[in-house]
JSON list of C-alpha atoms in Angstrom, two decimals:
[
{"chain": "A", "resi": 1, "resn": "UNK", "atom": "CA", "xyz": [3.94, -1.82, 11.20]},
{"chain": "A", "resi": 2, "resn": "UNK", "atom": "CA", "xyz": [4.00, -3.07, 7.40]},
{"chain": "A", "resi": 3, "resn": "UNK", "atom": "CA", "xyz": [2.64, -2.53, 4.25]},
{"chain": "A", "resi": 4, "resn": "UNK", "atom": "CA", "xyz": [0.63, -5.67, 3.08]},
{"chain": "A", "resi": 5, "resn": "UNK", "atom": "CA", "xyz": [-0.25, -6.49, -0.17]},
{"chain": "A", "resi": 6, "resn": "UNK", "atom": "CA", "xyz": [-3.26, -9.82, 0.13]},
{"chain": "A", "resi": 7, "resn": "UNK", "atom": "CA", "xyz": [-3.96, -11.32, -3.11]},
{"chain": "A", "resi": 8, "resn": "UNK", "atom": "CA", "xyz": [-7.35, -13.03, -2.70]},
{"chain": "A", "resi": 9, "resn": "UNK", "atom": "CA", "xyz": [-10.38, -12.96, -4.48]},
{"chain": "A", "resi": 10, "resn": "UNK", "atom": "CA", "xyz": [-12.77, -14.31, -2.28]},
{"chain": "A", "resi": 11, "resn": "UNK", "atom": "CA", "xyz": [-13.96, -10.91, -0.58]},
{"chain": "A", "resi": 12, "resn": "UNK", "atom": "CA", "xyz": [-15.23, -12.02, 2.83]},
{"chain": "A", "resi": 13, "resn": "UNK", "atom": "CA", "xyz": [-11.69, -13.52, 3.15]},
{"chain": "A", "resi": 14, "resn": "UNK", "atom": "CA", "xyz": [-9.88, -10.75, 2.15]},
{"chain": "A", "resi": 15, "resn": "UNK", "atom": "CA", "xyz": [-11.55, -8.68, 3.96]},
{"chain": "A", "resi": 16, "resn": "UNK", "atom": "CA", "xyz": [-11.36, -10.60, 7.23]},
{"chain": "A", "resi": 17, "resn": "UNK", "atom": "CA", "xyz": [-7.44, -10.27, 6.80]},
{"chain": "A", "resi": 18, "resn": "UNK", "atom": "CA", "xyz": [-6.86, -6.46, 5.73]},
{"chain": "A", "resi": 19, "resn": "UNK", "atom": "CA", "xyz": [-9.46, -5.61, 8.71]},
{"chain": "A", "resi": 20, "resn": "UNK", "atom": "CA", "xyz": [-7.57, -8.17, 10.82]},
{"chain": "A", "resi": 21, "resn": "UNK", "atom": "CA", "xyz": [-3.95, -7.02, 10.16]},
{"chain": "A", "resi": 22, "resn": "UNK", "atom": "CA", "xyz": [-4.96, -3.38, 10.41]},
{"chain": "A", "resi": 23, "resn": "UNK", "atom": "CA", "xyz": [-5.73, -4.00, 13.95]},
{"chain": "A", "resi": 24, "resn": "UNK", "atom": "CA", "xyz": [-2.52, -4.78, 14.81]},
{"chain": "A", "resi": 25, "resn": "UNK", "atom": "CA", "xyz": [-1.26, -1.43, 13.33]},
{"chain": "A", "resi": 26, "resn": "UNK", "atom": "CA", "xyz": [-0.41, -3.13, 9.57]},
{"chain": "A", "resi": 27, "resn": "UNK", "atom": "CA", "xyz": [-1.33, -0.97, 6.38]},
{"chain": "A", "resi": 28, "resn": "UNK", "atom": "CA", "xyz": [-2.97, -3.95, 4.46]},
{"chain": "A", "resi": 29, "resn": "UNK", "atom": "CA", "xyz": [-4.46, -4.09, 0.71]},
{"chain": "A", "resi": 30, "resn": "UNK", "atom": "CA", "xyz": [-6.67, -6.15, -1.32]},
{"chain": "A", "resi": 31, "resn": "UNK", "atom": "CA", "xyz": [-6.50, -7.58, -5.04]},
{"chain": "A", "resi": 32, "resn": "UNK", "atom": "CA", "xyz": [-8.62, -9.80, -6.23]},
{"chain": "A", "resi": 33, "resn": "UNK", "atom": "CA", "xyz": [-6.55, -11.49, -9.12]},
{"chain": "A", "resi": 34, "resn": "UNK", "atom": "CA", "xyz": [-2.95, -12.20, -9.33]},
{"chain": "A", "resi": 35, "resn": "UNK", "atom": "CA", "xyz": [-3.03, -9.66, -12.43]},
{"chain": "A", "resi": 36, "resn": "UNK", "atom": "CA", "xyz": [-4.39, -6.96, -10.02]},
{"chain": "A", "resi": 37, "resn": "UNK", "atom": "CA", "xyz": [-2.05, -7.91, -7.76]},
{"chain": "A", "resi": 38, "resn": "UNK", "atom": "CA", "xyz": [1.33, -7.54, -9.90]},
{"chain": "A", "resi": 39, "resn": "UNK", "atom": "CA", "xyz": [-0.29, -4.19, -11.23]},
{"chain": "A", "resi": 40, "resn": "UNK", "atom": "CA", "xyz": [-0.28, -2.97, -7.60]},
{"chain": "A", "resi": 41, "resn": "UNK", "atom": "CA", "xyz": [3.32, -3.70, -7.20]},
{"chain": "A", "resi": 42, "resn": "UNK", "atom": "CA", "xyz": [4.24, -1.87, -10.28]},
{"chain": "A", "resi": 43, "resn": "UNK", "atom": "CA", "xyz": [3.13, 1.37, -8.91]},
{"chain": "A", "resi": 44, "resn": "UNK", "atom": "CA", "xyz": [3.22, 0.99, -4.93]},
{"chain": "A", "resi": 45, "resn": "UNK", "atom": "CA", "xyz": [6.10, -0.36, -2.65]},
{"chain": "A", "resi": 46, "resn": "UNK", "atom": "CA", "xyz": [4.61, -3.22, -0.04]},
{"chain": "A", "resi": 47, "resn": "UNK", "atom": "CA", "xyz": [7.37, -4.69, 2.89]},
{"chain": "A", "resi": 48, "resn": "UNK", "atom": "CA", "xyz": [5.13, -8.43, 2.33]},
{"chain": "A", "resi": 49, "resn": "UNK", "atom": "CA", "xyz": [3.22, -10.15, 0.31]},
{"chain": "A", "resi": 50, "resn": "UNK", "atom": "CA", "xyz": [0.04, -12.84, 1.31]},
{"chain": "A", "resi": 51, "resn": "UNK", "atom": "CA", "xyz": [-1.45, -14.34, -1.90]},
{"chain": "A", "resi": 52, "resn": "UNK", "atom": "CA", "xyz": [-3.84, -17.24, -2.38]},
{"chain": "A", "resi": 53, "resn": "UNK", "atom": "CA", "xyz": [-3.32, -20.25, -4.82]},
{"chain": "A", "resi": 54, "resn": "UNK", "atom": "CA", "xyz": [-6.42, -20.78, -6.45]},
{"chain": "A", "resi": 55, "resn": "UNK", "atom": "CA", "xyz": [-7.01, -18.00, -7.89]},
{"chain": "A", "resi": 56, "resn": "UNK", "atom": "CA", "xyz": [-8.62, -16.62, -11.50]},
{"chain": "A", "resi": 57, "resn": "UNK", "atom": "CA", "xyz": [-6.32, -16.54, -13.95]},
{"chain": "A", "resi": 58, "resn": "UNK", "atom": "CA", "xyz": [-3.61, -16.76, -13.34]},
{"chain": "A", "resi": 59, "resn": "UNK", "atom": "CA", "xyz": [-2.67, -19.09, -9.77]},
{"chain": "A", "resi": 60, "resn": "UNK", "atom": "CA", "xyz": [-0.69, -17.83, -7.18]},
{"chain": "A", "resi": 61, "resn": "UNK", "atom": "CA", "xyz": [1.97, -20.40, -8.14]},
{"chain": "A", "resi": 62, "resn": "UNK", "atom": "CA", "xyz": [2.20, -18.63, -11.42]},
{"chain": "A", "resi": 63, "resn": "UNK", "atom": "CA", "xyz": [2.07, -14.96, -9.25]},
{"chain": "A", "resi": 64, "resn": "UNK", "atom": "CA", "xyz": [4.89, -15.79, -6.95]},
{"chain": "A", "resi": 65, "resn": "UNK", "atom": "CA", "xyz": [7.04, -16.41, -9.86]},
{"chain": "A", "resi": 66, "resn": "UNK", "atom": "CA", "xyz": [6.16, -13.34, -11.29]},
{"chain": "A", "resi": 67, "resn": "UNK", "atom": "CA", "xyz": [6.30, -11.63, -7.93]},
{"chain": "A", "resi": 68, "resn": "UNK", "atom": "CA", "xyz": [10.04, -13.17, -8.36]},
{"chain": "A", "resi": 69, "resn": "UNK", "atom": "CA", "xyz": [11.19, -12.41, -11.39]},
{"chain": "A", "resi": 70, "resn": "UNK", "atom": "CA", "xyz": [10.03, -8.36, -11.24]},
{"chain": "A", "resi": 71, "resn": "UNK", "atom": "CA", "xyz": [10.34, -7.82, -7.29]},
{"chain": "A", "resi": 72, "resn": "UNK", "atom": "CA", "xyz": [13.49, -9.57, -6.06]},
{"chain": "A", "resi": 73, "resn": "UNK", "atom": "CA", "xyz": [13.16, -11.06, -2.28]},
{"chain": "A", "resi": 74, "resn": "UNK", "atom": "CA", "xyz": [9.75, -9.19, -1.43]},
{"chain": "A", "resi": 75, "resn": "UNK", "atom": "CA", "xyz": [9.01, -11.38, 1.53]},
{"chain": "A", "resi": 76, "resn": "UNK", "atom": "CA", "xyz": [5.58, -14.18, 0.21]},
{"chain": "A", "resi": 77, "resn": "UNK", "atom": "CA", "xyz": [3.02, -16.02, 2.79]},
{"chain": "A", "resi": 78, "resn": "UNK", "atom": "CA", "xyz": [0.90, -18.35, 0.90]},
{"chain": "A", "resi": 79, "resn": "UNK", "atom": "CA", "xyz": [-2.49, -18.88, 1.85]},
{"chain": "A", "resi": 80, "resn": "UNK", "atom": "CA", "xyz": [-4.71, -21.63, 0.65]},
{"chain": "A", "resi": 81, "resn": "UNK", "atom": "CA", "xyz": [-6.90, -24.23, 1.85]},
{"chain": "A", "resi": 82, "resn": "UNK", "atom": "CA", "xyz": [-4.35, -26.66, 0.10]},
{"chain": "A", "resi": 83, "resn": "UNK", "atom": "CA", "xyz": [-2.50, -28.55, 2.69]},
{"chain": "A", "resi": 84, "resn": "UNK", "atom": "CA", "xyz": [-0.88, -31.59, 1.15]},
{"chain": "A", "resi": 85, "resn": "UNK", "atom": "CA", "xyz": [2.56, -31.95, 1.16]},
{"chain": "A", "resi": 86, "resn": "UNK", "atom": "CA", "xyz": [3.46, -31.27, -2.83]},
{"chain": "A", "resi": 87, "resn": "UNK", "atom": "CA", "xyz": [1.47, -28.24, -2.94]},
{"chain": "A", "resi": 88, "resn": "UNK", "atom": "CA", "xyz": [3.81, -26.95, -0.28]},
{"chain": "A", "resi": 89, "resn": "UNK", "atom": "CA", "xyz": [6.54, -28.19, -1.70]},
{"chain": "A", "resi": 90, "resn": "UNK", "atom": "CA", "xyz": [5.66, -26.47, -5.34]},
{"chain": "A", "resi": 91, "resn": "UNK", "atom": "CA", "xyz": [4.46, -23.34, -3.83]},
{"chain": "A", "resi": 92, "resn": "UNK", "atom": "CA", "xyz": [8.17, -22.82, -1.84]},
{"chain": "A", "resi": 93, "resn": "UNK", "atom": "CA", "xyz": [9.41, -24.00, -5.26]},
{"chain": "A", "resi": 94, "resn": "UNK", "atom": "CA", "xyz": [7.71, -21.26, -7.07]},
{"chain": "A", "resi": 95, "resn": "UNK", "atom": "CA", "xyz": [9.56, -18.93, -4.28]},
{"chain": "A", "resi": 96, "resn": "UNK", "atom": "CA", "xyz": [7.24, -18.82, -0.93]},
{"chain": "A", "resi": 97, "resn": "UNK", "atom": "CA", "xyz": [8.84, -17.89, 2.09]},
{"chain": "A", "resi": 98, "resn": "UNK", "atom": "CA", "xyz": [6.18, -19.15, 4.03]},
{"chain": "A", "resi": 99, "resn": "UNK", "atom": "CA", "xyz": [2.93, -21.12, 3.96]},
{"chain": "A", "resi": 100, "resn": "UNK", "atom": "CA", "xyz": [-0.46, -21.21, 5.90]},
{"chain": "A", "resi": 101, "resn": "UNK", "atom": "CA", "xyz": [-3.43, -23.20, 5.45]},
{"chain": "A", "resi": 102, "resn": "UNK", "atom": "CA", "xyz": [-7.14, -21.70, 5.98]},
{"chain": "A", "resi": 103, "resn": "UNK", "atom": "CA", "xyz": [-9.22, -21.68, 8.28]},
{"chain": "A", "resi": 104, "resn": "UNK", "atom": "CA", "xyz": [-6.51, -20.02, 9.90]},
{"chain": "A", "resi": 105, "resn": "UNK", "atom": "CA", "xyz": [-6.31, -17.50, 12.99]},
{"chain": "A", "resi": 106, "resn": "UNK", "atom": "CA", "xyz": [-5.65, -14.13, 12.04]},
{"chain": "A", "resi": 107, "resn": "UNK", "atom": "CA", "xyz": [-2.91, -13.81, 15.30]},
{"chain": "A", "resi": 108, "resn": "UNK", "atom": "CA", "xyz": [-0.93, -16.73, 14.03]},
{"chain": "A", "resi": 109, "resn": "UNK", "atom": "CA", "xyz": [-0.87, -14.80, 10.79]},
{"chain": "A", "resi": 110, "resn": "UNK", "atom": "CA", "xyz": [0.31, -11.67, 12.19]},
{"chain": "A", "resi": 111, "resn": "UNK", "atom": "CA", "xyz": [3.16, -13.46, 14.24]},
{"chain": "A", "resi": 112, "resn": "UNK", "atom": "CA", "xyz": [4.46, -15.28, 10.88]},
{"chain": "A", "resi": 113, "resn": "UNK", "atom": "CA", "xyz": [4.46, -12.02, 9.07]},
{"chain": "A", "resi": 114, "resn": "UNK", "atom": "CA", "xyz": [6.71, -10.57, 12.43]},
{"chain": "A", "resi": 115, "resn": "UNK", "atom": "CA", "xyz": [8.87, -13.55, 11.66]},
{"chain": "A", "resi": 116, "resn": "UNK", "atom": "CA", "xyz": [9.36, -13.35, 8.19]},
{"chain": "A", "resi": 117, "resn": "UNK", "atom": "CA", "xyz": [10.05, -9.72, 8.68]},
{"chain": "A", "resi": 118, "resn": "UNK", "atom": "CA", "xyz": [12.83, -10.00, 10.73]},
{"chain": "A", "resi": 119, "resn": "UNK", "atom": "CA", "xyz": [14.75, -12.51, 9.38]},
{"chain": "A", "resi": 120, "resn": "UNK", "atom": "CA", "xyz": [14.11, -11.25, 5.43]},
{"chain": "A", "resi": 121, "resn": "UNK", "atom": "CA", "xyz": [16.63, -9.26, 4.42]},
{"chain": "A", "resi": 122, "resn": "UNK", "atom": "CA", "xyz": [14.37, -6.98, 2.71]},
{"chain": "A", "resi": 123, "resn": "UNK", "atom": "CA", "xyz": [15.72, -2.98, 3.36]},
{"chain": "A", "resi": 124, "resn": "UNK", "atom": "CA", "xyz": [11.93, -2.52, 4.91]},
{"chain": "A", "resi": 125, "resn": "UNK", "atom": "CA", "xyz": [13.43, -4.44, 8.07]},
{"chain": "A", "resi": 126, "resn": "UNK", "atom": "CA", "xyz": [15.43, -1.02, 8.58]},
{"chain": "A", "resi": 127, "resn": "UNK", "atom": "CA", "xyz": [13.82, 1.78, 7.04]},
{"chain": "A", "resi": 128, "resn": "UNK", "atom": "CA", "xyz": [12.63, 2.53, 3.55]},
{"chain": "A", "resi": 129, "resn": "UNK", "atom": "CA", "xyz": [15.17, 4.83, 1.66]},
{"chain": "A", "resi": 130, "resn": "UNK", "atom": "CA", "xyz": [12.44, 5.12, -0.73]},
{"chain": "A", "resi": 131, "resn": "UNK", "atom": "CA", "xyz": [8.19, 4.98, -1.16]},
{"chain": "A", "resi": 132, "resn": "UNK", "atom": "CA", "xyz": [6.64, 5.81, -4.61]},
{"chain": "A", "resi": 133, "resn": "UNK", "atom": "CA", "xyz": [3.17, 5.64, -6.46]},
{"chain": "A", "resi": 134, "resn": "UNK", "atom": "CA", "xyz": [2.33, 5.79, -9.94]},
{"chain": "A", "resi": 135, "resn": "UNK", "atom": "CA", "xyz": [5.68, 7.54, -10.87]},
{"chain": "A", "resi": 136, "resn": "UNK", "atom": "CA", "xyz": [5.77, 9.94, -7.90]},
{"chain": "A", "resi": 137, "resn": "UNK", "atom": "CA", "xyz": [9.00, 9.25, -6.00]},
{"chain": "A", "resi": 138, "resn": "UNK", "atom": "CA", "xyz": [9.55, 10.49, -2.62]},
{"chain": "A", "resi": 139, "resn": "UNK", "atom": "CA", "xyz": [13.89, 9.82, -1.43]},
{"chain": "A", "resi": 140, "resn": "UNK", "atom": "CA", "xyz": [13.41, 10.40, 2.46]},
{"chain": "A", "resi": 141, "resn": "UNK", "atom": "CA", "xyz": [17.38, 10.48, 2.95]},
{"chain": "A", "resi": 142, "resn": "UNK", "atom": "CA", "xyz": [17.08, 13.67, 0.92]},
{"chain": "A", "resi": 143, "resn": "UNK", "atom": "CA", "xyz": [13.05, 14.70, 1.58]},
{"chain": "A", "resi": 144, "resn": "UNK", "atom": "CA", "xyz": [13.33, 14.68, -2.65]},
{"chain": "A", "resi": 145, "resn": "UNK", "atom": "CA", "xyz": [9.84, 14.12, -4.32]},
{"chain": "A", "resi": 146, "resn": "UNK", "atom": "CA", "xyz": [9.98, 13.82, -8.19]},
{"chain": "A", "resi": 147, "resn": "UNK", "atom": "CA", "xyz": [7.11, 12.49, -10.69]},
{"chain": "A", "resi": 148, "resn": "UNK", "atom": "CA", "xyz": [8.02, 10.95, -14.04]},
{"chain": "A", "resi": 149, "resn": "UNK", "atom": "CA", "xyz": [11.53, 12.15, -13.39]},
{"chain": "A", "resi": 150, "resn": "UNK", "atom": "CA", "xyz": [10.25, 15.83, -12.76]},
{"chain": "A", "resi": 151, "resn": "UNK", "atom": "CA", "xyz": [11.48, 17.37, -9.64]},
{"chain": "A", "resi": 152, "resn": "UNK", "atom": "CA", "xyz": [8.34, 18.79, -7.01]},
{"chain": "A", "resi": 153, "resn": "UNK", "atom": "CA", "xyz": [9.52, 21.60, -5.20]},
{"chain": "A", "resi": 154, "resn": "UNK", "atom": "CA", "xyz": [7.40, 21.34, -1.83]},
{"chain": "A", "resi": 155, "resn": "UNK", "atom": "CA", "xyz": [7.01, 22.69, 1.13]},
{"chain": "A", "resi": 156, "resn": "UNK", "atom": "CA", "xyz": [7.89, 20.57, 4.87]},
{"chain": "A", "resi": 157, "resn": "UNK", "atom": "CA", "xyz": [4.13, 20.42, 5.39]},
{"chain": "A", "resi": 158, "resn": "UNK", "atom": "CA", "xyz": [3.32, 19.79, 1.76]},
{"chain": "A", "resi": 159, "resn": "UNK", "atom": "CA", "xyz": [5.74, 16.87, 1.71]},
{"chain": "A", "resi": 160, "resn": "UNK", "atom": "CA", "xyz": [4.43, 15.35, 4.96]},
{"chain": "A", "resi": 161, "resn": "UNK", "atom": "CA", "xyz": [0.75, 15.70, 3.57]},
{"chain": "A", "resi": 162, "resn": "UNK", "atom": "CA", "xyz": [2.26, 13.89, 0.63]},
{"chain": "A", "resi": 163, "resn": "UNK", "atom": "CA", "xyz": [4.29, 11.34, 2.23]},
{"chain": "A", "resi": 164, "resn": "UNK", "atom": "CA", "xyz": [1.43, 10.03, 4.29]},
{"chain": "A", "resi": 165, "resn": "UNK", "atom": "CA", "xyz": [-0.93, 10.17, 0.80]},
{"chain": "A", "resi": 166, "resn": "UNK", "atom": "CA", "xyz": [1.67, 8.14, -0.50]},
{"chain": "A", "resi": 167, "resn": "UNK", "atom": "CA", "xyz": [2.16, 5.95, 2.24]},
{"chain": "A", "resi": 168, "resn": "UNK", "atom": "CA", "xyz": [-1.42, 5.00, 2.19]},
{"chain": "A", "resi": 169, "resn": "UNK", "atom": "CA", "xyz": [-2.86, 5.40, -1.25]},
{"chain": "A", "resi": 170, "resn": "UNK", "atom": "CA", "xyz": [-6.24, 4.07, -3.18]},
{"chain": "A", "resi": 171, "resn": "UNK", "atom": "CA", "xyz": [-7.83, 4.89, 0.61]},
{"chain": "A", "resi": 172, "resn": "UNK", "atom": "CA", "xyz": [-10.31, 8.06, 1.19]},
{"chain": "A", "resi": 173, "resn": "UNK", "atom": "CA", "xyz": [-8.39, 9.32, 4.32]},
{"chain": "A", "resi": 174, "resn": "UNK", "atom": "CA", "xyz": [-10.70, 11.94, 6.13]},
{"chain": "A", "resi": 175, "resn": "UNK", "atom": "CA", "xyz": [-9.87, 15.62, 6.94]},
{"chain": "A", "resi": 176, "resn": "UNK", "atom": "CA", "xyz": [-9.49, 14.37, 11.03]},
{"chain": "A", "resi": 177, "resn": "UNK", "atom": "CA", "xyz": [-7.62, 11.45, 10.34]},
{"chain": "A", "resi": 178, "resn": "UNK", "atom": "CA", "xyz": [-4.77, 13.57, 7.96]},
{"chain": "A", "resi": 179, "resn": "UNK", "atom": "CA", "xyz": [-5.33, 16.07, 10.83]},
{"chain": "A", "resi": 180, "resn": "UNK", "atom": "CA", "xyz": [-4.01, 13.99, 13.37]},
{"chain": "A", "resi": 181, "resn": "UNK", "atom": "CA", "xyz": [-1.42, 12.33, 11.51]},
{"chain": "A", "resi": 182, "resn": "UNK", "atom": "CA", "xyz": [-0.03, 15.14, 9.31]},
{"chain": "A", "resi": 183, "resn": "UNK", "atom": "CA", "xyz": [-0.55, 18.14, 11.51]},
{"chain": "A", "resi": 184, "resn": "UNK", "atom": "CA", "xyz": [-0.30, 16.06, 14.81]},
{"chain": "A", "resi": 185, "resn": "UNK", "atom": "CA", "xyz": [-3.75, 18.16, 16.21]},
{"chain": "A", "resi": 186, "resn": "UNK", "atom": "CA", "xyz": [-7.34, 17.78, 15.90]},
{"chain": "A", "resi": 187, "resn": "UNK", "atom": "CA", "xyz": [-9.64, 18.66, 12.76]},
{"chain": "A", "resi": 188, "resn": "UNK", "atom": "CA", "xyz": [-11.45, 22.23, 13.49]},
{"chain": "A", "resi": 189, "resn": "UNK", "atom": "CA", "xyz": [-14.45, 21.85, 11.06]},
{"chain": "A", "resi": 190, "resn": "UNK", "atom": "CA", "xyz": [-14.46, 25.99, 10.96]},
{"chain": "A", "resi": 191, "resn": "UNK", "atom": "CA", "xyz": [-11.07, 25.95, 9.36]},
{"chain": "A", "resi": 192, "resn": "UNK", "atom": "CA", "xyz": [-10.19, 24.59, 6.03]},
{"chain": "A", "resi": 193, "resn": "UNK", "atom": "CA", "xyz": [-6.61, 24.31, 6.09]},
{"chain": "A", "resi": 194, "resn": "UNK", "atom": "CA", "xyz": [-6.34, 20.85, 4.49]},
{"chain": "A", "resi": 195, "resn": "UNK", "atom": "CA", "xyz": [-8.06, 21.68, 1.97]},
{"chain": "A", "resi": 196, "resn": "UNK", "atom": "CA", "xyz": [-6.12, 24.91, 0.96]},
{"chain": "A", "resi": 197, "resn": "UNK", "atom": "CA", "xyz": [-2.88, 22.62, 1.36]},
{"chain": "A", "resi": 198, "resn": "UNK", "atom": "CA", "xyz": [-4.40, 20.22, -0.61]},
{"chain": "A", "resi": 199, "resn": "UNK", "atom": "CA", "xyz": [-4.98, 22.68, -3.50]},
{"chain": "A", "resi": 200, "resn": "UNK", "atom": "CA", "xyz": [-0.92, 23.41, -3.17]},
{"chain": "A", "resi": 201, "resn": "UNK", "atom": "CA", "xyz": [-0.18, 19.87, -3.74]},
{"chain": "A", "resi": 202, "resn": "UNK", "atom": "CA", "xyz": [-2.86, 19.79, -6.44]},
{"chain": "A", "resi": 203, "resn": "UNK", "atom": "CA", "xyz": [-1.04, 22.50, -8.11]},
{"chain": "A", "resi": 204, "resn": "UNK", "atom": "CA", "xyz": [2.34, 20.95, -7.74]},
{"chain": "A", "resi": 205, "resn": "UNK", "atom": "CA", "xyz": [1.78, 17.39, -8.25]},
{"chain": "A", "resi": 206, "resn": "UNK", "atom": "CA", "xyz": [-1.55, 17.19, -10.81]},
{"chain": "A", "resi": 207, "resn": "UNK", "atom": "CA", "xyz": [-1.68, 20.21, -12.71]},
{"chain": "A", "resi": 208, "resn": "UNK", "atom": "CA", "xyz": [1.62, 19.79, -15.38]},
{"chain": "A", "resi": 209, "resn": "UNK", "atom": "CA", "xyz": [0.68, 16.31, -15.91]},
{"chain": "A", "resi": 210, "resn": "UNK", "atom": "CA", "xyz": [-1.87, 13.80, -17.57]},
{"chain": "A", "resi": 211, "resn": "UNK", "atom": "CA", "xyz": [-3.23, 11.65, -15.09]},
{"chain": "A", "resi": 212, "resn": "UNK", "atom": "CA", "xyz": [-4.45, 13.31, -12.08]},
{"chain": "A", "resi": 213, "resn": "UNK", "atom": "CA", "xyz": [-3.83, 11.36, -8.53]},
{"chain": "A", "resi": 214, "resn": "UNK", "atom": "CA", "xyz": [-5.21, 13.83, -6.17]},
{"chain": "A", "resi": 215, "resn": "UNK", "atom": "CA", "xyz": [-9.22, 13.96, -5.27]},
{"chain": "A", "resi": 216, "resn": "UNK", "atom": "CA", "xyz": [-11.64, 14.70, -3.39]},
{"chain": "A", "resi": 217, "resn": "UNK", "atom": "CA", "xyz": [-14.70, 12.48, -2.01]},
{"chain": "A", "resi": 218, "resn": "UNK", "atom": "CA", "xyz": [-17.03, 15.51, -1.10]},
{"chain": "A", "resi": 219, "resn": "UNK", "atom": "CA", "xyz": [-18.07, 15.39, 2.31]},
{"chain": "A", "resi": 220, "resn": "UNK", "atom": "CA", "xyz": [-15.76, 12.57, 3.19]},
{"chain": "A", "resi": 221, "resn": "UNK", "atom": "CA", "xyz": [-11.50, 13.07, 2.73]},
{"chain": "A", "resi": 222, "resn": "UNK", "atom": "CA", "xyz": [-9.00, 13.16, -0.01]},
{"chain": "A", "resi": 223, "resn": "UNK", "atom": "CA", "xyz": [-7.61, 10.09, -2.24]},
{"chain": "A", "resi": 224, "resn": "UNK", "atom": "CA", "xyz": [-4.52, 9.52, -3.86]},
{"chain": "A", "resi": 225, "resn": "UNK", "atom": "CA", "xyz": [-5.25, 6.96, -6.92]},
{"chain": "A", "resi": 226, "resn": "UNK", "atom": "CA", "xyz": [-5.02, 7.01, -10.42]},
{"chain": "A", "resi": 227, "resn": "UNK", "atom": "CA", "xyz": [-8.28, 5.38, -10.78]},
{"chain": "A", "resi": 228, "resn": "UNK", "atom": "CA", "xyz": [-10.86, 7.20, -8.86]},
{"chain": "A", "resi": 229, "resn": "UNK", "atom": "CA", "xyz": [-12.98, 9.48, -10.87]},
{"chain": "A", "resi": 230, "resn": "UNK", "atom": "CA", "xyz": [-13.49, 12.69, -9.09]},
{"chain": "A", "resi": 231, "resn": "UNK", "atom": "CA", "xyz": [-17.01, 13.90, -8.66]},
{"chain": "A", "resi": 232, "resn": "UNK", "atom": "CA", "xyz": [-16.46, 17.31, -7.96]}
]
């Protein structure tokens, strides 16, 4: 399983790709610029990278190289309906690893992504040291979690609750779905322990700084983003 970042702004067809790599157990997001894109991968770590060629603004030629030149050998599949032989040629040029044309099958997607996995050297192919978003830092040799430098002082089961928040942020997850892959049980709806560990982390990770990350979709789950408005 591997986190996905797809930069493409037609919708349908980003769509059509996070729902179709999620079914084979990926963790897959959308952007719908290359801009959006290379703000993503400022704050969140991704094992591979699909992005489109024509795209507004600035092309994905122009987003590989800056994929490049801030991200090192982060693993790129470019997608595009392009299929003569120079635009291959300048896409690997601008740093591709690999290369599809649409319409494509999502299955022959998934197997290139298994096969630029394992033979990228990228530390993802053995296990991440490290995972971060939007300056919170989580070292899982040491189970160390620090934001803006600032060391968080958690609990085993606040850290897990955090991990996986991390691990799968600007999503609403739902109280049965952290449930099960937190607390390895099932959600009793006459209990509200997530949300009282919830409120820890709140306390821990929002309260001493500016931007808060944490919040709640009323009725729904949680979110870790530093965009979403709360509502509460």
């Amino acid at each position: 399983m591997f986190d996905i970042l797809v930069i493409e702004d037609e919708s349908r067809v980003a769509e059509t790709i996070v729902r179709g790599l999620g079914e084979f157990g990926h963790r897959a997001v959308s952007a719908a610029s290359a801009e959006e894109g290379l703000s993503i991968l400022e704050t969140t770590g991704f094992d591979i990278v699909i992005c489109d060629v024509m795209l507004p603004g600035m092309n994905g030629f122009e987003a590989i190289a800056g994929i490049r030149k801030r991200h090192g050998d982060i693993p790129v599949i470019m997608l595009t309906a392009l299929g003569a032989t120079d635009d291959k040629l300048e896409g690997f040029d601008a740093g591709a690893d690999d290369y599809m044309v649409k319409p494509f099958d999502i299955r022959e997607l998934n197997v290139r992504v298994g096969l630029l996995m394992k033979r990228s050297e990228n530390p993802a192919m053995t296990k991440k040291e490290e995972v971060s978003y939007h300056a919170i830092h989580i070292d899982l040799r040491t189970n160390s979690v620090t934001r803006n430098g600032q060391q968080l002082r958690l609990t085993p089961k606040e850290f897990n609750l955090l991990l996986y928040m991390v691990r799968n942020p600007e999503r609403i997850l739902p109280r049965s779905e952290i449930a099960e892959k937190v607390w390895g049980t099932t959600f009793d709806t006459g209990t509200n322990f997530i949300d009282v560990y919830i409120n820890y982390l709140r306390k821990k990770v929002d309260r001493d700084f500016g931007t808060k990350l944490i919040h709640t979709k009323p009725g729904v789950g949680f979110i870790l983003s530093s965009k979403y408005e709360n509502k509460e």
